[in-house]
Amino acid sequence: MIEYVSIFLIGFLCTYLFKNKKIIIFWFAIAWWFLLAFRNLHMSLYDTLGTYLRLFHGLQFGYNDGLSSSNLLTSSILFVDFTKIIQLFSSNYHFFIAAVSLAPIIAIVYVISKYLDQPQDVFIACIVYFSFFYFYSFFLLRQFFALALLAAFALPALLNKQSVKFFLAVAVAGLCHPSAFIFIIAYPICLLFKYNLFFVFVSIGLSVAGLILPDIVFSFIQKVDISGNILVYYQNGVYGAGTGSIPITCVVYIFLCVIYCYLSRKHESNKIVDNLAKLVCIGFIFLGWSGVVVEFYRISFYFLFVAIIFMPYVLNMCVTSSGLPFVRFSGFSWIYIIVSFFLLIYLLKYSSVTTFCNPYVWVWDTSHYFPQWNNVKLVDPGNI
């Protein structure tokens, strides 16, 4: 866990000492990629040593058993092509993991650089990504590759109302992971609906429905799941019934949207931030439904990732709207300090209870014992 704390503290010091957003972003990007690229692959869930290792060796040696049957070759054409391109440079699976890990980091860095200017805002954005999303990139390789395309191309097109570019970007992302096609709904919602208290409370109601009306929500999922992928996952126990509860992060997103809705009445309307808020609302609806079908926690990421830039906007509004005295710490107000350490506490708590990220183990460390991997061995390409 010392690795995670070190990244946070050095990032904080970079913000305090240099006050340069490029230095802050550079530090987090390098640190994130280094942890992903040089991790012991047993840290991740089955995907990394199962699905993707089988895909890598299958493409390399021409074995298709278990690949065609999972529709991986046909449903993720671009990801498969990317895998083949990487194999032109190296046949080492760990090199492939390191290369794939670059995509979401580059995209997140691009989004933060494009929409945030102040060093303290950049720091908060990096910590939000680190705390709420980063650890899933350890094993959701295809989905975070698709999310990278949405972040880099679809989001700017959405905020600039470039419909052709938006739909093209979503189509490309969907060819990396079919679930990315769900992001299509963002365009009509951002275009047609006004962000106000009514929109927020309707979103909250739909999210909470996953807790109080799970049967109705499940019936709705059955009707709209045209591809059948979600129900196939559900029926085969890959992502089964949810926990029957709403994740704590859902409450955080709801709180952010309510605060922004209240504060926006005192500020000039900002269409970009309004659309970010709408995306967060869509995201916490799906996150609330993960209490019914766990698969929806992954769907929510396509919308909730914008919280990395939405939260700094809301904090700025809190700072300018509040009449409370500020305790300044080289550009940080007390609000930023409190939020920063809240995110650190969440990061440490989350990493301490999640089997795929705690403790961190380097690739060269073969002595660590992973009880959850007792019966799992690296796939022999000749036996695929």
Short mmCIF file of C-alpha atoms in Angstrom, two decimals:
data_model
loop_
_atom_site.label_atom_id
_atom_site.label_comp_id
_atom_site.label_asym_id
_atom_site.label_seq_id
_atom_site.Cartn_x
_atom_site.Cartn_y
_atom_site.Cartn_z
CA MET A 1 0.00 0.00 0.00
CA ILE A 2 3.01 2.27 0.37
CA GLU A 3 3.07 2.62 -3.42
CA TYR A 4 -0.39 4.21 -3.47
CA VAL A 5 0.33 6.58 -0.58
CA SER A 6 3.62 7.64 -2.17
CA ILE A 7 1.90 8.55 -5.44
CA PHE A 8 -0.61 10.70 -3.54
CA LEU A 9 1.96 12.46 -1.34
CA ILE A 10 4.41 13.19 -4.14
CA GLY A 11 1.53 14.50 -6.25
CA PHE A 12 0.49 16.76 -3.38
CA LEU A 13 4.06 18.04 -3.00
CA CYS A 14 4.32 18.69 -6.75
CA THR A 15 1.15 20.77 -6.54
CA TYR A 16 2.39 22.66 -3.49
CA LEU A 17 5.97 23.28 -4.66
CA PHE A 18 5.78 23.69 -8.44
CA LYS A 19 2.22 24.93 -9.04
CA ASN A 20 2.54 23.67 -12.61
CA LYS A 21 -0.18 21.45 -14.00
CA LYS A 22 2.14 19.80 -16.53
CA ILE A 23 4.46 18.56 -13.78
CA ILE A 24 1.51 17.23 -11.75
CA ILE A 25 -0.01 15.40 -14.70
CA PHE A 26 3.36 14.03 -15.77
CA TRP A 27 4.00 12.58 -12.30
CA PHE A 28 0.63 10.87 -12.02
CA ALA A 29 0.76 9.53 -15.59
CA ILE A 30 4.21 8.00 -15.14
CA ALA A 31 3.36 6.57 -11.70
CA TRP A 32 0.06 5.08 -12.87
CA TRP A 33 1.59 3.47 -15.92
CA PHE A 34 4.58 2.13 -13.97
CA LEU A 35 2.29 0.37 -11.47
CA LEU A 36 0.19 -1.13 -14.27
CA ALA A 37 3.12 -2.15 -16.46
CA PHE A 38 5.28 -3.75 -13.78
CA ARG A 39 2.68 -5.42 -11.60
CA ASN A 40 2.55 -9.11 -10.83
CA LEU A 41 -0.30 -10.32 -13.03
CA HIS A 42 -1.67 -12.48 -10.22
CA MET A 43 -2.89 -9.26 -8.62
CA SER A 44 -5.62 -8.92 -11.23
CA LEU A 45 -8.85 -10.86 -11.47
CA TYR A 46 -9.32 -13.81 -13.83
CA ASP A 47 -9.53 -11.58 -16.93
CA THR A 48 -5.79 -10.86 -17.08
CA LEU A 49 -4.54 -14.43 -16.64
CA GLY A 50 -7.56 -16.02 -18.29
CA THR A 51 -9.44 -14.20 -21.04
CA TYR A 52 -6.69 -11.89 -22.30
CA LEU A 53 -3.83 -14.36 -21.94
CA ARG A 54 -5.89 -16.88 -23.90
CA LEU A 55 -6.61 -14.25 -26.55
CA PHE A 56 -2.94 -13.24 -26.76
CA HIS A 57 -1.66 -16.79 -27.12
CA GLY A 58 -4.55 -17.77 -29.37
CA LEU A 59 -3.72 -15.03 -31.87
CA GLN A 60 -0.03 -15.75 -31.56
CA PHE A 61 -0.16 -19.52 -32.11
CA GLY A 62 -3.40 -19.85 -34.07
CA TYR A 63 -5.50 -21.58 -31.39
CA ASN A 64 -9.15 -20.51 -31.42
CA ASP A 65 -10.78 -22.84 -28.88
CA GLY A 66 -12.49 -20.79 -26.23
CA LEU A 67 -12.07 -17.60 -28.27
CA SER A 68 -14.73 -17.93 -30.96
CA SER A 69 -17.19 -19.38 -28.47
CA SER A 70 -16.85 -16.31 -26.25
CA ASN A 71 -17.48 -13.97 -29.22
CA LEU A 72 -14.33 -12.10 -28.25
CA LEU A 73 -12.92 -12.29 -31.77
CA THR A 74 -16.05 -10.88 -33.39
CA SER A 75 -17.36 -8.46 -30.74
CA SER A 76 -14.06 -6.68 -30.09
CA ILE A 77 -12.52 -6.47 -33.54
CA LEU A 78 -10.42 -3.37 -32.93
CA PHE A 79 -9.04 -4.66 -29.66
CA VAL A 80 -8.09 -7.91 -31.38
CA ASP A 81 -6.39 -5.93 -34.17
CA PHE A 82 -4.54 -3.85 -31.58
CA THR A 83 -3.34 -7.07 -29.95
CA LYS A 84 -2.03 -8.28 -33.31
CA ILE A 85 -0.18 -5.00 -33.85
CA ILE A 86 1.50 -5.28 -30.45
CA GLN A 87 2.59 -8.81 -31.32
CA LEU A 88 4.50 -7.40 -34.30
CA PHE A 89 6.81 -5.72 -31.79
CA SER A 90 6.95 -8.33 -29.06
CA SER A 91 5.60 -11.77 -28.27
CA ASN A 92 5.87 -11.06 -24.55
CA TYR A 93 2.49 -10.95 -22.81
CA HIS A 94 3.70 -8.50 -20.19
CA PHE A 95 4.77 -6.11 -22.94
CA PHE A 96 1.20 -6.32 -24.26
CA ILE A 97 -0.19 -5.48 -20.81
CA ALA A 98 2.15 -2.49 -20.56
CA ALA A 99 1.08 -1.26 -24.01
CA VAL A 100 -2.66 -1.64 -23.37
CA SER A 101 -2.27 0.19 -20.05
CA LEU A 102 -1.08 3.30 -21.87
CA ALA A 103 -4.42 3.97 -23.60
CA PRO A 104 -6.62 4.98 -20.63
CA ILE A 105 -3.80 6.95 -19.01
CA ILE A 106 -3.13 8.98 -22.17
CA ALA A 107 -6.86 9.66 -22.57
CA ILE A 108 -7.37 10.74 -18.96
CA VAL A 109 -4.30 12.99 -19.14
CA TYR A 110 -5.69 14.54 -22.32
CA VAL A 111 -9.10 15.24 -20.76
CA ILE A 112 -7.61 16.76 -17.60
CA SER A 113 -5.19 18.93 -19.61
CA LYS A 114 -7.92 20.12 -21.96
CA TYR A 115 -10.55 21.12 -19.42
CA LEU A 116 -8.63 22.12 -16.27
CA ASP A 117 -6.06 24.88 -15.82
CA GLN A 118 -5.43 25.40 -12.11
CA PRO A 119 -2.85 23.09 -10.46
CA GLN A 120 -5.10 22.31 -7.48
CA ASP A 121 -7.93 21.35 -9.85
CA VAL A 122 -5.60 19.06 -11.79
CA PHE A 123 -4.48 17.43 -8.54
CA ILE A 124 -8.08 16.80 -7.44
CA ALA A 125 -8.92 15.36 -10.87
CA CYS A 126 -5.97 12.97 -10.70
CA ILE A 127 -6.93 11.80 -7.22
CA VAL A 128 -10.57 11.28 -8.26
CA TYR A 129 -9.42 9.03 -11.11
CA PHE A 130 -6.93 7.28 -8.83
CA SER A 131 -9.50 6.62 -6.11
CA PHE A 132 -12.61 5.77 -8.12
CA PHE A 133 -11.48 4.30 -11.46
CA TYR A 134 -7.79 3.48 -11.71
CA PHE A 135 -7.81 0.07 -10.00
CA TYR A 136 -10.39 -1.31 -12.43
CA SER A 137 -7.90 -0.78 -15.26
CA PHE A 138 -5.85 -3.60 -13.70
CA PHE A 139 -8.24 -6.14 -15.22
CA LEU A 140 -10.92 -4.45 -17.36
CA LEU A 141 -8.48 -4.11 -20.27
CA ARG A 142 -10.93 -4.00 -23.17
CA GLN A 143 -13.40 -1.76 -21.42
CA PHE A 144 -10.79 0.80 -20.39
CA PHE A 145 -9.39 0.73 -23.92
CA ALA A 146 -12.90 1.59 -25.17
CA LEU A 147 -13.32 4.18 -22.42
CA ALA A 148 -10.06 5.80 -23.57
CA LEU A 149 -11.54 6.30 -27.05
CA LEU A 150 -14.73 7.78 -25.60
CA ALA A 151 -12.76 10.14 -23.36
CA ALA A 152 -10.39 11.31 -26.08
CA PHE A 153 -12.84 11.65 -28.97
CA ALA A 154 -16.51 11.19 -28.05
CA LEU A 155 -16.55 13.48 -25.00
CA PRO A 156 -15.06 16.56 -26.75
CA ALA A 157 -17.41 15.95 -29.70
CA LEU A 158 -20.38 15.73 -27.32
CA LEU A 159 -19.48 18.94 -25.49
CA ASN A 160 -18.94 20.74 -28.82
CA LYS A 161 -22.15 19.29 -30.35
CA GLN A 162 -20.26 17.61 -33.19
CA SER A 163 -22.74 14.83 -33.87
CA VAL A 164 -20.93 13.03 -36.70
CA LYS A 165 -17.65 12.91 -34.83
CA PHE A 166 -19.47 11.78 -31.67
CA PHE A 167 -21.30 8.86 -33.25
CA LEU A 168 -18.21 7.80 -35.17
CA ALA A 169 -16.15 7.80 -31.94
CA VAL A 170 -18.80 5.74 -30.12
CA ALA A 171 -18.92 3.26 -33.01
CA VAL A 172 -15.15 2.81 -32.90
CA ALA A 173 -15.19 2.39 -29.11
CA GLY A 174 -18.00 -0.14 -29.46
CA LEU A 175 -15.79 -2.24 -31.72
CA CYS A 176 -13.34 -2.48 -28.81
CA HIS A 177 -16.01 -3.39 -26.25
CA PRO A 178 -19.71 -3.70 -27.23
CA SER A 179 -20.88 -2.16 -23.97
CA ALA A 180 -19.41 1.20 -25.10
CA PHE A 181 -22.32 1.59 -27.53
CA ILE A 182 -24.43 2.59 -24.51
CA PHE A 183 -22.70 5.98 -24.58
CA ILE A 184 -24.87 6.86 -27.60
CA ILE A 185 -27.67 7.85 -25.21
CA ALA A 186 -25.50 10.69 -23.90
CA TYR A 187 -26.03 12.80 -27.02
CA PRO A 188 -29.85 13.05 -27.05
CA ILE A 189 -29.98 13.45 -23.27
CA CYS A 190 -27.44 16.29 -23.27
CA LEU A 191 -29.14 17.90 -26.27
CA LEU A 192 -32.78 17.64 -25.24
CA PHE A 193 -32.90 17.83 -21.46
CA LYS A 194 -32.22 20.82 -19.27
CA TYR A 195 -30.15 20.34 -16.16
CA ASN A 196 -32.16 21.41 -13.15
CA LEU A 197 -33.38 20.12 -9.80
CA PHE A 198 -36.14 18.10 -11.48
CA PHE A 199 -33.60 16.31 -13.70
CA VAL A 200 -31.43 15.52 -10.66
CA PHE A 201 -34.30 14.14 -8.56
CA VAL A 202 -35.62 12.01 -11.42
CA SER A 203 -32.10 10.59 -11.79
CA ILE A 204 -31.90 9.92 -8.06
CA GLY A 205 -35.29 8.20 -8.18
CA LEU A 206 -34.22 5.94 -11.03
CA SER A 207 -30.99 5.09 -9.23
CA VAL A 208 -32.72 4.30 -5.93
CA ALA A 209 -35.22 2.13 -7.85
CA GLY A 210 -32.43 -0.44 -8.06
CA LEU A 211 -32.64 -0.69 -4.28
CA ILE A 212 -36.37 -0.48 -3.60
CA LEU A 213 -37.84 -1.88 -6.86
CA PRO A 214 -35.27 -4.44 -8.07
CA ASP A 215 -37.84 -6.68 -9.80
CA ILE A 216 -39.18 -3.81 -11.93
CA VAL A 217 -35.65 -2.70 -12.82
CA PHE A 218 -34.69 -6.25 -13.77
CA SER A 219 -37.79 -6.56 -15.96
CA PHE A 220 -36.83 -3.32 -17.69
CA ILE A 221 -33.28 -4.59 -18.25
CA GLN A 222 -34.65 -7.76 -19.86
CA LYS A 223 -36.71 -5.70 -22.32
CA VAL A 224 -33.99 -3.26 -23.37
CA ASP A 225 -31.07 -5.72 -23.45
CA ILE A 226 -31.31 -6.24 -27.21
CA SER A 227 -27.90 -7.91 -27.48
CA GLY A 228 -28.65 -10.27 -24.61
CA ASN A 229 -25.10 -9.85 -23.30
CA ILE A 230 -26.08 -8.60 -19.86
CA LEU A 231 -28.53 -11.43 -19.24
CA VAL A 232 -26.05 -13.99 -20.55
CA TYR A 233 -23.52 -12.72 -17.99
CA TYR A 234 -26.21 -12.81 -15.33
CA GLN A 235 -27.47 -16.32 -16.12
CA ASN A 236 -23.97 -17.80 -16.31
CA GLY A 237 -22.85 -16.32 -13.04
CA VAL A 238 -20.15 -14.10 -14.54
CA TYR A 239 -21.87 -11.03 -13.15
CA GLY A 240 -24.73 -12.28 -11.11
CA ALA A 241 -27.35 -10.62 -8.99
CA GLY A 242 -26.25 -7.50 -7.24
CA THR A 243 -25.68 -6.97 -3.57
CA GLY A 244 -29.05 -5.31 -3.04
CA SER A 245 -27.33 -2.13 -1.90
CA ILE A 246 -26.14 1.10 -3.52
CA PRO A 247 -22.35 1.68 -3.58
CA ILE A 248 -21.10 4.51 -1.35
CA THR A 249 -19.59 6.23 -4.39
CA CYS A 250 -23.12 6.60 -5.76
CA VAL A 251 -23.92 8.84 -2.80
CA VAL A 252 -20.84 10.95 -3.56
CA TYR A 253 -21.94 11.50 -7.16
CA ILE A 254 -25.50 12.35 -6.11
CA PHE A 255 -24.18 14.84 -3.56
CA LEU A 256 -21.99 16.50 -6.22
CA CYS A 257 -24.90 16.88 -8.63
CA VAL A 258 -27.23 18.31 -5.98
CA ILE A 259 -24.57 20.80 -4.82
CA TYR A 260 -23.88 21.88 -8.40
CA CYS A 261 -27.59 22.30 -9.09
CA TYR A 262 -27.91 24.54 -6.02
CA LEU A 263 -24.78 26.61 -6.71
CA SER A 264 -25.44 27.00 -10.44
CA ARG A 265 -28.36 29.30 -9.62
CA LYS A 266 -25.83 31.84 -8.33
CA HIS A 267 -23.53 31.57 -11.33
CA GLU A 268 -23.82 32.17 -15.03
CA SER A 269 -24.95 29.05 -16.84
CA ASN A 270 -22.12 26.91 -18.23
CA LYS A 271 -23.35 24.48 -20.86
CA ILE A 272 -20.21 22.33 -20.70
CA VAL A 273 -20.46 21.82 -16.93
CA ASP A 274 -24.22 21.26 -17.23
CA ASN A 275 -23.57 18.43 -19.69
CA LEU A 276 -20.90 16.95 -17.43
CA ALA A 277 -23.46 16.97 -14.62
CA LYS A 278 -25.99 15.20 -16.86
CA LEU A 279 -23.44 12.49 -17.66
CA VAL A 280 -22.73 11.99 -13.95
CA CYS A 281 -26.48 11.65 -13.33
CA ILE A 282 -26.76 8.97 -16.03
CA GLY A 283 -23.77 7.26 -14.50
CA PHE A 284 -25.13 7.07 -10.97
CA ILE A 285 -28.41 5.67 -12.33
CA PHE A 286 -26.51 2.71 -13.78
CA LEU A 287 -24.38 2.49 -10.65
CA GLY A 288 -27.53 2.26 -8.54
CA TRP A 289 -28.75 -0.55 -10.78
CA SER A 290 -25.60 -2.53 -10.04
CA GLY A 291 -27.52 -3.53 -6.91
CA VAL A 292 -29.73 -5.54 -9.27
CA VAL A 293 -27.18 -6.79 -11.82
CA VAL A 294 -23.54 -6.27 -10.93
CA GLU A 295 -22.63 -5.76 -14.61
CA PHE A 296 -23.97 -2.21 -14.43
CA TYR A 297 -21.10 -0.97 -12.31
CA ARG A 298 -18.98 -1.30 -15.46
CA ILE A 299 -21.58 0.43 -17.65
CA SER A 300 -21.61 3.39 -15.25
CA PHE A 301 -17.90 4.08 -15.86
CA TYR A 302 -18.60 5.33 -19.39
CA PHE A 303 -20.50 8.25 -17.87
CA LEU A 304 -18.98 8.67 -14.42
CA PHE A 305 -15.40 9.13 -15.61
CA VAL A 306 -16.26 12.79 -16.35
CA ALA A 307 -16.41 13.27 -12.57
CA ILE A 308 -12.65 13.73 -12.72
CA ILE A 309 -13.24 17.17 -14.24
CA PHE A 310 -16.72 17.77 -12.84
CA MET A 311 -15.64 17.60 -9.20
CA PRO A 312 -13.00 20.37 -9.53
CA TYR A 313 -15.63 22.60 -11.18
CA VAL A 314 -17.99 22.03 -8.26
CA LEU A 315 -15.23 22.68 -5.71
CA ASN A 316 -14.38 25.95 -7.45
CA MET A 317 -18.00 27.00 -7.20
CA CYS A 318 -18.00 26.09 -3.49
CA VAL A 319 -14.92 28.23 -2.92
CA THR A 320 -16.28 31.28 -4.76
CA SER A 321 -19.82 31.00 -3.38
CA SER A 322 -19.03 30.34 0.27
CA GLY A 323 -18.67 33.27 2.61
CA LEU A 324 -16.56 31.23 5.01
CA PRO A 325 -12.94 32.25 5.64
CA PHE A 326 -10.36 30.16 3.79
CA VAL A 327 -7.25 28.57 5.19
CA ARG A 328 -4.80 28.98 2.33
CA PHE A 329 -2.01 26.50 1.74
CA SER A 330 -0.16 27.63 -1.36
CA GLY A 331 -3.26 27.89 -3.49
CA PHE A 332 -5.25 25.20 -1.68
CA SER A 333 -8.34 26.24 0.20
CA TRP A 334 -9.53 24.19 3.14
CA ILE A 335 -12.16 22.63 0.86
CA TYR A 336 -9.49 21.21 -1.43
CA ILE A 337 -7.46 19.88 1.49
CA ILE A 338 -10.48 18.14 3.05
CA VAL A 339 -11.57 16.61 -0.26
CA SER A 340 -8.01 15.50 -1.07
CA PHE A 341 -7.63 13.59 2.15
CA PHE A 342 -11.15 12.16 1.93
CA LEU A 343 -10.17 10.72 -1.44
CA LEU A 344 -6.93 9.37 0.03
CA ILE A 345 -8.82 7.66 2.85
CA TYR A 346 -11.26 6.14 0.34
CA LEU A 347 -8.33 5.01 -1.81
CA LEU A 348 -6.63 3.29 1.12
CA LYS A 349 -9.85 1.72 2.39
CA TYR A 350 -10.80 0.48 -1.06
CA SER A 351 -7.37 -0.95 -1.83
CA SER A 352 -7.26 -2.72 1.52
CA VAL A 353 -10.42 -4.73 0.84
CA THR A 354 -9.98 -5.39 -2.88
CA THR A 355 -8.13 -8.57 -3.74
CA PHE A 356 -6.83 -7.34 -7.09
CA CYS A 357 -4.97 -4.28 -5.82
CA ASN A 358 -3.78 -4.99 -2.30
CA PRO A 359 -1.05 -5.56 -1.54
CA TYR A 360 0.77 -4.24 -4.57
CA VAL A 361 3.23 -6.82 -5.88
CA TRP A 362 5.91 -6.15 -8.48
CA VAL A 363 6.40 -8.41 -11.47
CA TRP A 364 9.77 -9.64 -10.23
CA ASP A 365 8.35 -10.68 -6.86
CA THR A 366 7.47 -14.38 -7.20
CA SER A 367 7.41 -15.10 -3.48
CA HIS A 368 4.07 -13.49 -2.64
CA TYR A 369 1.23 -15.85 -1.77
CA PHE A 370 -2.15 -15.32 -3.43
CA PRO A 371 -4.69 -17.64 -1.78
CA GLN A 372 -7.37 -16.73 -4.33
CA TRP A 373 -5.14 -18.16 -7.08
CA ASN A 374 -4.45 -21.55 -5.50
CA ASN A 375 -5.91 -23.47 -8.42
CA VAL A 376 -5.00 -21.11 -11.25
CA LYS A 377 -2.00 -21.59 -13.49
CA LEU A 378 -0.69 -19.64 -16.44
CA VAL A 379 -2.28 -20.89 -19.64
CA ASP A 380 -0.06 -23.10 -21.76
CA PRO A 381 -0.55 -21.88 -25.36
CA GLY A 382 -0.32 -25.42 -26.61
CA ASN A 383 -3.34 -26.38 -24.55
CA ILE A 384 -5.64 -23.54 -25.51
#
